[in-house]
mmCIF file of C-alpha atoms in Angstrom:
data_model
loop_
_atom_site.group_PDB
_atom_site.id
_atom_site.type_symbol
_atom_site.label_atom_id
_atom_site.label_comp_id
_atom_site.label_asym_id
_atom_site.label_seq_id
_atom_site.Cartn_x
_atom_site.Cartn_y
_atom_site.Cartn_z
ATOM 1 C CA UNK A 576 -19.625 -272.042 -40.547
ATOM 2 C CA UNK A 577 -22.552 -269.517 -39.623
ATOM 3 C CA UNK A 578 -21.366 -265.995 -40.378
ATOM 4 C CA UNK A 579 -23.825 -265.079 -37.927
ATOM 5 C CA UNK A 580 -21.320 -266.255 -34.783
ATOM 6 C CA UNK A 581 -18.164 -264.161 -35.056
ATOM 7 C CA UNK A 582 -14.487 -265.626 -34.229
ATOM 8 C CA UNK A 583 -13.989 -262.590 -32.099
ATOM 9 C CA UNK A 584 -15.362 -260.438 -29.266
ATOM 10 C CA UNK A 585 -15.716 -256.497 -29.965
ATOM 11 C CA UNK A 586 -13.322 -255.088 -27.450
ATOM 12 C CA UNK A 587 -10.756 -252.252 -27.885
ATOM 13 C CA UNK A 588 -7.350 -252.687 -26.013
ATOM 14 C CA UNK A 589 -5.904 -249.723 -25.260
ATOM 15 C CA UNK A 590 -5.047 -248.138 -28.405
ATOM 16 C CA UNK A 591 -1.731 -245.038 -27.668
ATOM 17 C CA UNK A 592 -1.382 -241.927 -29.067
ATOM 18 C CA UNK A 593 1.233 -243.167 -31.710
ATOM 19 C CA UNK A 594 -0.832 -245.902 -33.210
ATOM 20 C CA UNK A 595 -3.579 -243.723 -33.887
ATOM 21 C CA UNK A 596 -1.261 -241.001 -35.624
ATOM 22 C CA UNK A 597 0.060 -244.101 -37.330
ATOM 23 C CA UNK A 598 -3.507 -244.732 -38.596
ATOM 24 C CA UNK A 599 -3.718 -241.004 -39.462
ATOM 25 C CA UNK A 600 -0.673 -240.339 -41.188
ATOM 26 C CA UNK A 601 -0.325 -243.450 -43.081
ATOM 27 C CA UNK A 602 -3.965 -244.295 -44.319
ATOM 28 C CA UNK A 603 -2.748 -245.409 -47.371
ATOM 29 C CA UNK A 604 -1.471 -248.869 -46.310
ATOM 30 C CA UNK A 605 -5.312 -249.779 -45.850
ATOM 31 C CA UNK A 606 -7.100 -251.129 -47.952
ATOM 32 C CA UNK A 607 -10.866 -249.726 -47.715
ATOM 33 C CA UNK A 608 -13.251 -253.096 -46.658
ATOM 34 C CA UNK A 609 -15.953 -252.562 -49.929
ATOM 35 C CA UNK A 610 -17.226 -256.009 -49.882
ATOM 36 C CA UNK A 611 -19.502 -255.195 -52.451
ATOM 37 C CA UNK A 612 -17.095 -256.413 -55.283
ATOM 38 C CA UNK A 613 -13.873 -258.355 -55.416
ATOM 39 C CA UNK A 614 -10.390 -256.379 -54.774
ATOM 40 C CA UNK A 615 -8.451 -255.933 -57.456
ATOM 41 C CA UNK A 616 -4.909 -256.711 -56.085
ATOM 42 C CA UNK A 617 -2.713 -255.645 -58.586
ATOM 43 C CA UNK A 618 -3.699 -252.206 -57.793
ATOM 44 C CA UNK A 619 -2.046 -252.273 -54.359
ATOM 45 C CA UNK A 620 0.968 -254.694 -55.305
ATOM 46 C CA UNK A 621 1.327 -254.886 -59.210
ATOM 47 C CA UNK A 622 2.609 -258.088 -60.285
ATOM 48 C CA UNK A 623 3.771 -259.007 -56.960
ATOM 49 C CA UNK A 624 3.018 -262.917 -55.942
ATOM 50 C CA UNK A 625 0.597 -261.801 -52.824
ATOM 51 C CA UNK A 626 0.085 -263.655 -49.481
ATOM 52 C CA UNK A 627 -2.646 -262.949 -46.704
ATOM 53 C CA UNK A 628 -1.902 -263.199 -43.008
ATOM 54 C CA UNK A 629 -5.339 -264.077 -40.808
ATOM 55 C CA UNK A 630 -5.296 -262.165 -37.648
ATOM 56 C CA UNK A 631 -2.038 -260.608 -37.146
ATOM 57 C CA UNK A 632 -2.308 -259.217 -33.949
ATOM 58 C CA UNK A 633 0.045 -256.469 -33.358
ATOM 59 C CA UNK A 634 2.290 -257.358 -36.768
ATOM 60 C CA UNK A 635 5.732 -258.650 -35.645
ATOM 61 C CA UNK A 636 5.696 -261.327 -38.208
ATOM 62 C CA UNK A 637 3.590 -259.713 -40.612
ATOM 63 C CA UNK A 638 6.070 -256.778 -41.017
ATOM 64 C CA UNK A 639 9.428 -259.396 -40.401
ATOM 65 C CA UNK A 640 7.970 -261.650 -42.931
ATOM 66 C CA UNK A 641 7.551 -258.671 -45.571
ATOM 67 C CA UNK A 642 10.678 -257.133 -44.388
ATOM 68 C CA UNK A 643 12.543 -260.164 -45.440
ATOM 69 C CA UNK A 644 11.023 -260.651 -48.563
ATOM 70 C CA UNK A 645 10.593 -257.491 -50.864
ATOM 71 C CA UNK A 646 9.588 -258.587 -53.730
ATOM 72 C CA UNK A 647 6.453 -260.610 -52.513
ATOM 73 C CA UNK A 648 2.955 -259.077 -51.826
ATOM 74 C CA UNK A 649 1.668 -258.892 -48.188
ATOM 75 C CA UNK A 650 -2.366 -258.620 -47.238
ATOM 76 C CA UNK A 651 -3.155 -258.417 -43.583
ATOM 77 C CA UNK A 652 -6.632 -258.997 -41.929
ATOM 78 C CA UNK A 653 -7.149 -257.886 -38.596
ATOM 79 C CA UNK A 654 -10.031 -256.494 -36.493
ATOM 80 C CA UNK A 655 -8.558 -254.899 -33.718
ATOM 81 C CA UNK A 656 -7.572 -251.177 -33.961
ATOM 82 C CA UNK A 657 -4.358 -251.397 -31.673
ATOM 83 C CA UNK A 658 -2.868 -254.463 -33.832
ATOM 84 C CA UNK A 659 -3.865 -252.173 -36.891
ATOM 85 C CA UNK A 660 -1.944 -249.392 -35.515
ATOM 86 C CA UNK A 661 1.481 -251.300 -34.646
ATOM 87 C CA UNK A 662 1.765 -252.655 -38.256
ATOM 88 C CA UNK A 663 0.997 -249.152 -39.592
ATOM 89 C CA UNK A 664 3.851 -247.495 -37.230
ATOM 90 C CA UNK A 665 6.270 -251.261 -38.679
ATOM 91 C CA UNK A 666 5.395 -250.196 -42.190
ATOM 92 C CA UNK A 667 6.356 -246.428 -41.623
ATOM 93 C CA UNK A 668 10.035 -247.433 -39.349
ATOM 94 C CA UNK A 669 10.505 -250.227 -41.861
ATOM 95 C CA UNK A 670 9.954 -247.947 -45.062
ATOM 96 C CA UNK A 671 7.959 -250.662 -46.544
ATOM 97 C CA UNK A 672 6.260 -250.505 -49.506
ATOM 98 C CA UNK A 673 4.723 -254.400 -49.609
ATOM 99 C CA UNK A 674 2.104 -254.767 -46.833
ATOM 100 C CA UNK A 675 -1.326 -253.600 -46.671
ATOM 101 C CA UNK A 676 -3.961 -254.035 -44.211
ATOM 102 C CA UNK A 677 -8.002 -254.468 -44.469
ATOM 103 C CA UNK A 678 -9.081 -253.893 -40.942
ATOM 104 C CA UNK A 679 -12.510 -256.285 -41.250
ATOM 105 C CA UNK A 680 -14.143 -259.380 -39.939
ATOM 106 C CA UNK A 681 -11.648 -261.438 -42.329
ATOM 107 C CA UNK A 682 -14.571 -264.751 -42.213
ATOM 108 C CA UNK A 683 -16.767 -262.315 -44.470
ATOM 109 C CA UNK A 684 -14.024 -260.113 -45.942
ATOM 110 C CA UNK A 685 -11.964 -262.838 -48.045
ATOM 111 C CA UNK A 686 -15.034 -264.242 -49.519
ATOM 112 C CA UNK A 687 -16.651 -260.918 -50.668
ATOM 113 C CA UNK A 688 -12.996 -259.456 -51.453
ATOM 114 C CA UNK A 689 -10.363 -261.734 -52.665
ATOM 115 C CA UNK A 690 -10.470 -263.426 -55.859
ATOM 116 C CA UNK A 691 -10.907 -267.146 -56.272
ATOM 117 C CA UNK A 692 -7.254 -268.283 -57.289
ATOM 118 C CA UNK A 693 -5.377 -265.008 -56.266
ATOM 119 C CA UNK A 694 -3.005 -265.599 -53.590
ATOM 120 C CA UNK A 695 0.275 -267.251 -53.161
ATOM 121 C CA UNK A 696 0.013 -268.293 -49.614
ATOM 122 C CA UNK A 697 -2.291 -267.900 -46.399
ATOM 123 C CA UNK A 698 -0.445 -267.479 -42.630
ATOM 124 C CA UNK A 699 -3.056 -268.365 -39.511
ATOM 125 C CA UNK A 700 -0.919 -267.822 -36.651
ATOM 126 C CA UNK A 701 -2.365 -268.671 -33.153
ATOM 127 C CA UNK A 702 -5.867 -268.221 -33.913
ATOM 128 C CA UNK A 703 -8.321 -267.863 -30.947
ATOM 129 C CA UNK A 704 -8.656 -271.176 -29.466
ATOM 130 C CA UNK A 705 -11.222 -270.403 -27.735
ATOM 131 C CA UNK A 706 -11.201 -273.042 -25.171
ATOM 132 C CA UNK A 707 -14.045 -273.669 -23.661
ATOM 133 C CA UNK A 708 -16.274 -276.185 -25.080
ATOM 134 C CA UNK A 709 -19.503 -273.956 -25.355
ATOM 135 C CA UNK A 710 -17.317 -271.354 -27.294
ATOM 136 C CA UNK A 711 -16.413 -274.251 -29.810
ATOM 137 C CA UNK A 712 -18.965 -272.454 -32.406
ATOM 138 C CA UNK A 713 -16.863 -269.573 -32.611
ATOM 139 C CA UNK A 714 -13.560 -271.036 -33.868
ATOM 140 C CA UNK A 715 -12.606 -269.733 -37.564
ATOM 141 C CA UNK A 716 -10.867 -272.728 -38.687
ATOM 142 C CA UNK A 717 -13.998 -275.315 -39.003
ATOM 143 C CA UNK A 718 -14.481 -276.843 -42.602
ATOM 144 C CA UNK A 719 -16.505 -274.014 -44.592
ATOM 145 C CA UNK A 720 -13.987 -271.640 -44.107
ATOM 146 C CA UNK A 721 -10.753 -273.773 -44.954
ATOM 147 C CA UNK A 722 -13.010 -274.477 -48.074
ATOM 148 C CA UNK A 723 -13.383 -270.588 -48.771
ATOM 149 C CA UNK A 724 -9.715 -269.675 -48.514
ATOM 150 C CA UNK A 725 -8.407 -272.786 -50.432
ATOM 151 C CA UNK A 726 -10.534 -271.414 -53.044
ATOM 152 C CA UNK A 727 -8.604 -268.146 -52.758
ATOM 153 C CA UNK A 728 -5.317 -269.812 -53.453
ATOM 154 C CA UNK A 729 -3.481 -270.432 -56.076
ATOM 155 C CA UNK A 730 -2.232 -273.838 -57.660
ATOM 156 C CA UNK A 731 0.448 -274.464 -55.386
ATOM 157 C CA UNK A 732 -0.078 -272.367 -53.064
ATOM 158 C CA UNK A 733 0.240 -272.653 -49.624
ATOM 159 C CA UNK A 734 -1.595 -272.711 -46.463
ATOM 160 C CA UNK A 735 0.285 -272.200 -43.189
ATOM 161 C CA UNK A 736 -1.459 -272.467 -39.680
ATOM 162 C CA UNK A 737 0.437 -272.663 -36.327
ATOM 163 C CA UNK A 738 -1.745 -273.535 -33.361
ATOM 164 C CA UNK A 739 -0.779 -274.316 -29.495
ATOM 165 C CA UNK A 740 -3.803 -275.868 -28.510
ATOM 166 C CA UNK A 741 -3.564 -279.557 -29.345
ATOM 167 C CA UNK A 742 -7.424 -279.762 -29.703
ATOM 168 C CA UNK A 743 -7.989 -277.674 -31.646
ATOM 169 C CA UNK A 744 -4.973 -278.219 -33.745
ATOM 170 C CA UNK A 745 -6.557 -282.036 -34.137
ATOM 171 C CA UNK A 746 -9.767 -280.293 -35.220
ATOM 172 C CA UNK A 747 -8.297 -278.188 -37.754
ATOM 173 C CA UNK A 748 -5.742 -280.978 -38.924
ATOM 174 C CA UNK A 749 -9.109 -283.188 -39.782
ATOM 175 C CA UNK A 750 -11.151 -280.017 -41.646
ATOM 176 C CA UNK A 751 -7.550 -279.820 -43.834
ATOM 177 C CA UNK A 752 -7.263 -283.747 -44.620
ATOM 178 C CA UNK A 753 -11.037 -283.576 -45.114
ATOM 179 C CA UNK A 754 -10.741 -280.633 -47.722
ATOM 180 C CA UNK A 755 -10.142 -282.202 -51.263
ATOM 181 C CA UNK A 756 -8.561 -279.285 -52.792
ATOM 182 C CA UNK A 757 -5.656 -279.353 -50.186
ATOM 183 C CA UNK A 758 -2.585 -281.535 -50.064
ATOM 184 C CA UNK A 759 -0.737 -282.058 -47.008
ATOM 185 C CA UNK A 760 3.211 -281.552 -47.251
ATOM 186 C CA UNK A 761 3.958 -283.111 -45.082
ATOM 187 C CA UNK A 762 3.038 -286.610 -43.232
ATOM 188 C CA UNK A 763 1.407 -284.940 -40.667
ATOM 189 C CA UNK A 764 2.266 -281.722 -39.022
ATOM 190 C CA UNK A 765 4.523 -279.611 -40.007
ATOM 191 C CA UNK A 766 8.073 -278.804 -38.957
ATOM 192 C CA UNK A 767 8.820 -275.172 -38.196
ATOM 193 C CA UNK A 768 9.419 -272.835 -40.867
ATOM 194 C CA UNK A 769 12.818 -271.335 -40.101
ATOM 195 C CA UNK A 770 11.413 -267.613 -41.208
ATOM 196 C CA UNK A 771 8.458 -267.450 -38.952
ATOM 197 C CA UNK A 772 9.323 -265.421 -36.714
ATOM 198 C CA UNK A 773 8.743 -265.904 -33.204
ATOM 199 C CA UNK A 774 5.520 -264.005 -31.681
ATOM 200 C CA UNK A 775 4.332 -263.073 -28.733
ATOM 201 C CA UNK A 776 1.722 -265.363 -28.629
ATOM 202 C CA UNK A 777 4.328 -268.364 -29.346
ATOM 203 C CA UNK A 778 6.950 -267.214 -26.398
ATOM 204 C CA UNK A 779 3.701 -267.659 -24.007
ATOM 205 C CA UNK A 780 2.998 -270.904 -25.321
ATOM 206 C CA UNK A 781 6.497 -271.735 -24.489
ATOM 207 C CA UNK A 782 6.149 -269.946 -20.845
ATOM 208 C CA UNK A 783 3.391 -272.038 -20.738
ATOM 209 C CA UNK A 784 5.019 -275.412 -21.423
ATOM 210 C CA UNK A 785 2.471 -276.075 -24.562
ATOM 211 C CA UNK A 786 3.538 -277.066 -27.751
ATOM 212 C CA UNK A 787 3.308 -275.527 -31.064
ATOM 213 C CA UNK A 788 1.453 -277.665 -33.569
ATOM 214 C CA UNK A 789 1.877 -276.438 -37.285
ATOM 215 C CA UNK A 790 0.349 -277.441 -40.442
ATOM 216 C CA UNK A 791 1.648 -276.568 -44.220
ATOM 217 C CA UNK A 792 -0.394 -277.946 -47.223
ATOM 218 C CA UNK A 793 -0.637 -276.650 -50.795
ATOM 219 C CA UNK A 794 -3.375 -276.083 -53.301
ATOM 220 C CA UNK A 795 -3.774 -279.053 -55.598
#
């Protein structure tokens, strides 16, 4: 993938006046983006088993996900100051002491910060599709990037993407079955996972009529 052609636009939502006190009071959740040496996670979550979410948008099942399962290790990525903001005021309602958040382009973050064979499990849920056929370039799931986070996991562990744009789910399906240090789990895609919480980005799938097309395969 060129690193020159980002998976994102720069554009600010609206961010309120109680996400940015949430960024203000509770700094300490993120993690600074230093990509000039690998993170050392154990500082953030000790011995915790850690998993990284790719773009979690405003957080609902970042923070459900971490809510449910205290004594695992949560690392969001996400770009956009709003989404940033909403986990931040999750983490402070919630009390929880498990998630963190680097607030970076998360195509050059995880290869500059995470190290090789450090995480338990990687969520992608309802990455940018962009749709349109001269935007193709832009998609984060193409084949050098699956290679770079497989790399970050663990033996066994898992990667977890949930798509609901068929296309592109076919094109990402390929780049995993293509990727020799993944195994698929299943023969195919995936059947839900009963604790991913539903988002708002799958209820307008569903408003939409489209399908959700999910893919779960583990580290070899």
């Amino acid at each position: 993938m060129n690193q020159t052609i980002k998976s994102f636009v720069r554009r600010e939502g609206q961010v309120t006046r109680g996400q940015r006190k949430a960024i203000e009071e509770h700094r300490r959740f993120i993690i600074p983006s230093d990509k000039k040496e690998m993170l050392a996670l154990s500082r953030y979550f000790g011995q915790k088993e850690v998993i990284a979410e790719i773009g979690f948008g405003m957080g609902k099942a970042t923070y459900q996900i971490a809510q449910q399962n205290p004594d695992k290790g949560y690392l969001g990525f996400e770009v956009y100051t709003a989404g940033v903001g909403k986990l931040l005021l999750a983490i402070a309602e919630h009390q929880l002491e498990n998630t963190y958040i680097i607030q970076d382009d998360v195509a050059e973050a995880i290869p500059l910060m995470i190290p090789d064979a450090s995480l338990a499990g990687i969520h992608c849920f309802y990455p940018d599709p962009w749709p349109k056929k001269r935007h193709h370039k832009r998609r984060l799931l193409q084949p050098a990037f699956i290679h770079q986070i497989t790399q970050k996991l663990q033996q066994d562990g898992y990667l977890y993407i949930v798509t609901d744009w068929e296309e592109y789910a076919q094109e990402i399906m390929q780049a995993l079955e293509s990727e020799p240090l993944l195994s698929n789990v299943y023969d195919g895609y995936a059947s839900p996972q009963e604790w991913r919480p539903v988002t708002r980005f799958h209820e307008k799938a569903n408003d939409a009529g489209r399908s959700s097309w999910e893919m779960f395969f583990r580290r070899r």
